[in-house]
mmCIF file of C-alpha atoms in Angstrom:
data_model
loop_
_atom_site.group_PDB
_atom_site.id
_atom_site.type_symbol
_atom_site.label_atom_id
_atom_site.label_comp_id
_atom_site.label_asym_id
_atom_site.label_seq_id
_atom_site.Cartn_x
_atom_site.Cartn_y
_atom_site.Cartn_z
ATOM 1 C CA UNK X 925 17.954 112.460 87.783
ATOM 2 C CA UNK X 926 17.052 109.058 87.281
ATOM 3 C CA UNK X 927 15.322 106.624 90.109
ATOM 4 C CA UNK X 928 17.966 103.282 90.447
ATOM 5 C CA UNK X 929 14.366 101.757 88.267
ATOM 6 C CA UNK X 930 15.128 103.144 85.265
ATOM 7 C CA UNK X 931 18.547 103.080 84.468
ATOM 8 C CA UNK X 932 19.062 99.447 86.042
ATOM 9 C CA UNK X 933 16.613 99.193 83.345
ATOM 10 C CA UNK X 934 19.055 100.527 81.147
ATOM 11 C CA UNK X 935 21.708 99.313 81.892
ATOM 12 C CA UNK X 936 20.113 95.532 81.778
ATOM 13 C CA UNK X 937 19.542 96.757 78.201
ATOM 14 C CA UNK X 938 23.166 97.424 76.967
ATOM 15 C CA UNK X 939 23.944 94.259 79.175
ATOM 16 C CA UNK X 940 21.161 91.998 75.741
ATOM 17 C CA UNK X 941 22.756 93.981 73.570
ATOM 18 C CA UNK X 942 26.476 92.879 74.358
ATOM 19 C CA UNK X 943 25.984 90.311 74.966
ATOM 20 C CA UNK X 944 24.258 90.166 71.850
ATOM 21 C CA UNK X 945 27.504 91.291 70.534
ATOM 22 C CA UNK X 946 29.777 89.054 72.071
ATOM 23 C CA UNK X 947 27.217 85.941 69.629
ATOM 24 C CA UNK X 948 27.281 87.495 66.846
ATOM 25 C CA UNK X 949 31.189 87.596 67.196
ATOM 26 C CA UNK X 950 31.746 83.980 67.794
ATOM 27 C CA UNK X 951 28.681 82.950 64.720
ATOM 28 C CA UNK X 952 32.063 85.130 61.978
ATOM 29 C CA UNK X 953 33.798 82.047 62.764
ATOM 30 C CA UNK X 954 31.651 79.637 62.003
ATOM 31 C CA UNK X 955 32.482 77.910 58.059
ATOM 32 C CA UNK X 956 30.067 76.986 56.002
ATOM 33 C CA UNK X 957 30.609 73.200 55.983
ATOM 34 C CA UNK X 958 29.871 73.636 60.324
ATOM 35 C CA UNK X 959 26.752 75.640 59.739
ATOM 36 C CA UNK X 960 25.513 73.058 58.237
ATOM 37 C CA UNK X 961 26.622 70.275 60.643
ATOM 38 C CA UNK X 962 22.920 69.772 61.840
ATOM 39 C CA UNK X 963 24.180 71.416 64.659
ATOM 40 C CA UNK X 964 26.523 68.745 66.723
ATOM 41 C CA UNK X 965 26.316 69.333 70.526
ATOM 42 C CA UNK X 966 30.379 69.769 70.544
ATOM 43 C CA UNK X 967 30.833 71.769 68.168
ATOM 44 C CA UNK X 968 28.205 74.741 68.411
ATOM 45 C CA UNK X 969 29.423 74.468 72.665
ATOM 46 C CA UNK X 970 31.854 75.975 71.319
ATOM 47 C CA UNK X 971 30.256 78.524 69.518
ATOM 48 C CA UNK X 972 28.426 79.892 72.127
ATOM 49 C CA UNK X 973 28.684 81.974 74.930
ATOM 50 C CA UNK X 974 30.209 81.723 78.358
ATOM 51 C CA UNK X 975 27.498 81.560 80.454
ATOM 52 C CA UNK X 976 29.747 81.762 83.609
ATOM 53 C CA UNK X 977 31.644 84.516 82.885
ATOM 54 C CA UNK X 978 28.499 86.751 81.095
ATOM 55 C CA UNK X 979 26.836 85.325 84.453
ATOM 56 C CA UNK X 980 29.012 87.215 86.267
ATOM 57 C CA UNK X 981 29.234 90.437 84.702
ATOM 58 C CA UNK X 982 25.589 91.174 85.017
ATOM 59 C CA UNK X 983 25.588 90.279 88.744
ATOM 60 C CA UNK X 984 28.480 93.112 88.520
ATOM 61 C CA UNK X 985 26.026 95.439 86.623
ATOM 62 C CA UNK X 986 23.354 95.017 88.951
ATOM 63 C CA UNK X 987 25.061 94.836 92.008
ATOM 64 C CA UNK X 988 25.541 99.018 92.317
ATOM 65 C CA UNK X 989 21.913 99.083 92.064
ATOM 66 C CA UNK X 990 21.552 96.124 94.908
ATOM 67 C CA UNK X 991 22.982 98.555 97.558
ATOM 68 C CA UNK X 992 21.938 101.132 96.416
ATOM 69 C CA UNK X 993 18.610 100.883 97.072
ATOM 70 C CA UNK X 994 19.131 99.296 100.315
ATOM 71 C CA UNK X 995 21.574 101.740 101.429
ATOM 72 C CA UNK X 996 18.743 104.316 100.289
ATOM 73 C CA UNK X 997 16.040 101.605 102.297
ATOM 74 C CA UNK X 998 18.036 101.739 105.381
ATOM 75 C CA UNK X 999 18.116 105.613 105.498
ATOM 76 C CA UNK X 1000 13.868 105.982 105.578
ATOM 77 C CA UNK X 1001 13.337 102.935 107.842
ATOM 78 C CA UNK X 1002 16.273 104.392 110.733
ATOM 79 C CA UNK X 1003 13.929 108.108 109.686
ATOM 80 C CA UNK X 1004 10.161 106.046 110.341
ATOM 81 C CA UNK X 1005 11.848 103.923 113.582
ATOM 82 C CA UNK X 1006 14.036 106.711 114.500
ATOM 83 C CA UNK X 1007 17.296 104.710 114.027
ATOM 84 C CA UNK X 1008 18.157 101.082 113.527
ATOM 85 C CA UNK X 1009 21.441 98.682 114.488
ATOM 86 C CA UNK X 1010 21.194 97.021 110.433
ATOM 87 C CA UNK X 1011 23.451 98.515 108.084
ATOM 88 C CA UNK X 1012 24.887 96.694 105.294
ATOM 89 C CA UNK X 1013 27.944 95.381 106.300
ATOM 90 C CA UNK X 1014 25.513 93.214 107.562
ATOM 91 C CA UNK X 1015 26.403 89.049 106.685
ATOM 92 C CA UNK X 1016 22.593 88.784 106.250
ATOM 93 C CA UNK X 1017 22.705 91.315 103.652
ATOM 94 C CA UNK X 1018 26.053 89.516 102.706
ATOM 95 C CA UNK X 1019 24.118 86.950 101.999
ATOM 96 C CA UNK X 1020 20.951 88.466 100.031
ATOM 97 C CA UNK X 1021 23.504 89.356 97.481
ATOM 98 C CA UNK X 1022 25.854 85.771 97.022
ATOM 99 C CA UNK X 1023 22.440 84.044 96.535
ATOM 100 C CA UNK X 1024 21.635 86.644 93.837
ATOM 101 C CA UNK X 1025 23.921 86.501 92.249
ATOM 102 C CA UNK X 1026 23.737 82.482 91.432
ATOM 103 C CA UNK X 1027 20.053 83.302 90.348
ATOM 104 C CA UNK X 1028 21.717 85.983 87.708
ATOM 105 C CA UNK X 1029 24.070 83.120 86.945
ATOM 106 C CA UNK X 1030 21.184 81.174 85.763
ATOM 107 C CA UNK X 1031 19.276 84.457 84.131
ATOM 108 C CA UNK X 1032 22.709 83.416 81.342
ATOM 109 C CA UNK X 1033 22.972 80.259 81.347
ATOM 110 C CA UNK X 1034 18.996 79.439 80.170
ATOM 111 C CA UNK X 1035 19.733 82.942 77.431
ATOM 112 C CA UNK X 1036 22.494 80.572 76.486
ATOM 113 C CA UNK X 1037 20.015 77.800 76.018
ATOM 114 C CA UNK X 1038 17.258 79.104 74.223
ATOM 115 C CA UNK X 1039 20.823 80.225 71.860
ATOM 116 C CA UNK X 1040 21.576 76.697 72.034
ATOM 117 C CA UNK X 1041 17.702 76.502 70.751
ATOM 118 C CA UNK X 1042 17.171 78.353 68.247
ATOM 119 C CA UNK X 1043 20.792 77.261 66.412
ATOM 120 C CA UNK X 1044 19.835 74.191 66.181
ATOM 121 C CA UNK X 1045 16.648 74.713 64.045
ATOM 122 C CA UNK X 1046 18.890 76.724 62.080
ATOM 123 C CA UNK X 1047 21.597 74.016 61.301
ATOM 124 C CA UNK X 1048 19.662 71.573 61.047
ATOM 125 C CA UNK X 1049 17.254 73.537 58.471
ATOM 126 C CA UNK X 1050 20.913 74.053 56.296
ATOM 127 C CA UNK X 1051 21.173 77.610 57.520
ATOM 128 C CA UNK X 1052 23.992 80.115 56.593
ATOM 129 C CA UNK X 1053 26.046 81.762 58.579
ATOM 130 C CA UNK X 1054 23.961 85.447 57.895
ATOM 131 C CA UNK X 1055 20.741 82.913 59.058
ATOM 132 C CA UNK X 1056 21.906 81.122 61.832
ATOM 133 C CA UNK X 1057 23.111 85.901 62.463
ATOM 134 C CA UNK X 1058 19.524 87.049 62.161
ATOM 135 C CA UNK X 1059 18.440 83.763 64.143
ATOM 136 C CA UNK X 1060 20.790 85.918 67.394
ATOM 137 C CA UNK X 1061 19.642 89.849 66.340
ATOM 138 C CA UNK X 1062 15.908 88.269 66.564
ATOM 139 C CA UNK X 1063 16.769 85.985 70.145
ATOM 140 C CA UNK X 1064 17.929 89.005 71.589
ATOM 141 C CA UNK X 1065 15.651 92.004 70.855
ATOM 142 C CA UNK X 1066 13.276 89.765 72.004
ATOM 143 C CA UNK X 1067 14.856 89.417 74.623
ATOM 144 C CA UNK X 1068 15.423 93.691 74.630
ATOM 145 C CA UNK X 1069 12.339 94.945 74.587
ATOM 146 C CA UNK X 1070 11.370 97.395 77.380
ATOM 147 C CA UNK X 1071 8.553 95.807 79.013
ATOM 148 C CA UNK X 1072 11.540 92.493 80.035
ATOM 149 C CA UNK X 1073 13.752 94.677 80.514
ATOM 150 C CA UNK X 1074 11.597 97.038 83.481
ATOM 151 C CA UNK X 1075 10.855 93.638 84.151
ATOM 152 C CA UNK X 1076 13.844 92.408 85.194
ATOM 153 C CA UNK X 1077 14.750 95.895 86.397
ATOM 154 C CA UNK X 1078 11.326 96.033 88.742
ATOM 155 C CA UNK X 1079 11.835 92.478 89.958
ATOM 156 C CA UNK X 1080 15.553 93.792 91.540
ATOM 157 C CA UNK X 1081 14.920 96.408 92.378
ATOM 158 C CA UNK X 1082 12.175 95.278 94.983
ATOM 159 C CA UNK X 1083 14.045 93.266 95.918
ATOM 160 C CA UNK X 1084 16.873 94.490 97.419
ATOM 161 C CA UNK X 1085 14.939 97.104 99.003
ATOM 162 C CA UNK X 1086 12.419 93.968 100.895
ATOM 163 C CA UNK X 1087 15.000 92.427 101.811
ATOM 164 C CA UNK X 1088 16.770 95.525 103.477
ATOM 165 C CA UNK X 1089 13.418 96.671 105.468
ATOM 166 C CA UNK X 1090 13.176 92.937 106.373
ATOM 167 C CA UNK X 1091 16.173 92.747 107.799
ATOM 168 C CA UNK X 1092 16.289 96.233 109.188
ATOM 169 C CA UNK X 1093 12.966 96.016 111.166
ATOM 170 C CA UNK X 1094 14.176 92.826 111.993
ATOM 171 C CA UNK X 1095 16.824 93.918 114.323
ATOM 172 C CA UNK X 1096 15.265 96.822 115.869
ATOM 173 C CA UNK X 1097 13.005 93.941 116.919
ATOM 174 C CA UNK X 1098 9.682 94.512 114.915
ATOM 175 C CA UNK X 1099 7.337 92.263 115.924
ATOM 176 C CA UNK X 1100 4.672 92.976 113.398
ATOM 177 C CA UNK X 1101 3.625 95.050 110.070
ATOM 178 C CA UNK X 1102 0.464 96.587 108.846
ATOM 179 C CA UNK X 1103 -0.543 96.935 105.954
ATOM 180 C CA UNK X 1104 -2.654 100.948 104.739
ATOM 181 C CA UNK X 1105 -3.642 101.293 101.321
ATOM 182 C CA UNK X 1106 -4.918 104.952 99.510
ATOM 183 C CA UNK X 1107 -8.323 104.741 100.827
ATOM 184 C CA UNK X 1108 -9.661 105.655 97.739
ATOM 185 C CA UNK X 1109 -11.987 103.592 94.479
ATOM 186 C CA UNK X 1110 -8.242 102.757 92.564
ATOM 187 C CA UNK X 1111 -7.404 100.342 95.453
ATOM 188 C CA UNK X 1112 -7.911 96.805 95.408
ATOM 189 C CA UNK X 1113 -10.637 94.338 96.954
ATOM 190 C CA UNK X 1114 -7.540 92.934 98.353
ATOM 191 C CA UNK X 1115 -5.831 95.507 99.340
ATOM 192 C CA UNK X 1116 -8.280 96.524 100.963
ATOM 193 C CA UNK X 1117 -8.840 92.932 103.034
ATOM 194 C CA UNK X 1118 -4.688 93.429 103.764
ATOM 195 C CA UNK X 1119 -5.991 97.078 105.668
ATOM 196 C CA UNK X 1120 -8.550 95.361 106.721
ATOM 197 C CA UNK X 1121 -7.025 92.966 108.857
ATOM 198 C CA UNK X 1122 -4.514 94.518 111.456
ATOM 199 C CA UNK X 1123 -1.287 94.048 113.008
ATOM 200 C CA UNK X 1124 0.636 90.884 111.193
ATOM 201 C CA UNK X 1125 4.148 89.215 112.065
ATOM 202 C CA UNK X 1126 7.148 90.381 110.650
ATOM 203 C CA UNK X 1127 7.729 89.097 106.943
ATOM 204 C CA UNK X 1128 3.816 88.537 105.810
ATOM 205 C CA UNK X 1129 4.072 88.692 101.905
ATOM 206 C CA UNK X 1130 1.942 90.972 100.952
ATOM 207 C CA UNK X 1131 1.715 89.824 97.480
#
């Protein structure tokens, strides 16, 4: 079975294609005359997807992965520490999810503004509906590139895992953490420095 990172990557790609279809469908209603209106802000705004609606949709798709990774992280931490007084019903975890959802909505808002920009350029250049739709396809195909979707998935998975681990250790009154590298020739110099530094306060950013 694929891990959460790969499954989330596939889910993010599907989301971008669903959002692309929504935007292309909206452009179908655009008349040739409107397409030459040089991107009137009010008219163009009505032709763009709803960023709040689609931002909430993206958060809804990602949330199960945050939960899955959080649960697995807490389970591993319990084995490591012999039990922790923390679970995902903790208000701090719920606060984390709320903050993540706000950030995810921001992703969709930025996509909407990028689409607005490229459509304004096309309209100003006198492009027809078919040409404007091609601009949308190019933009979303770029978003759905494997390296982009993997980066989003990796960020969301690691963020959930790191937060759950931190909250679990905090609940277990863990005071310090220590970096331990693999001690082979592939270890970065910075990672060797982390290990040499010894125990560090909980929450230290080893990046």
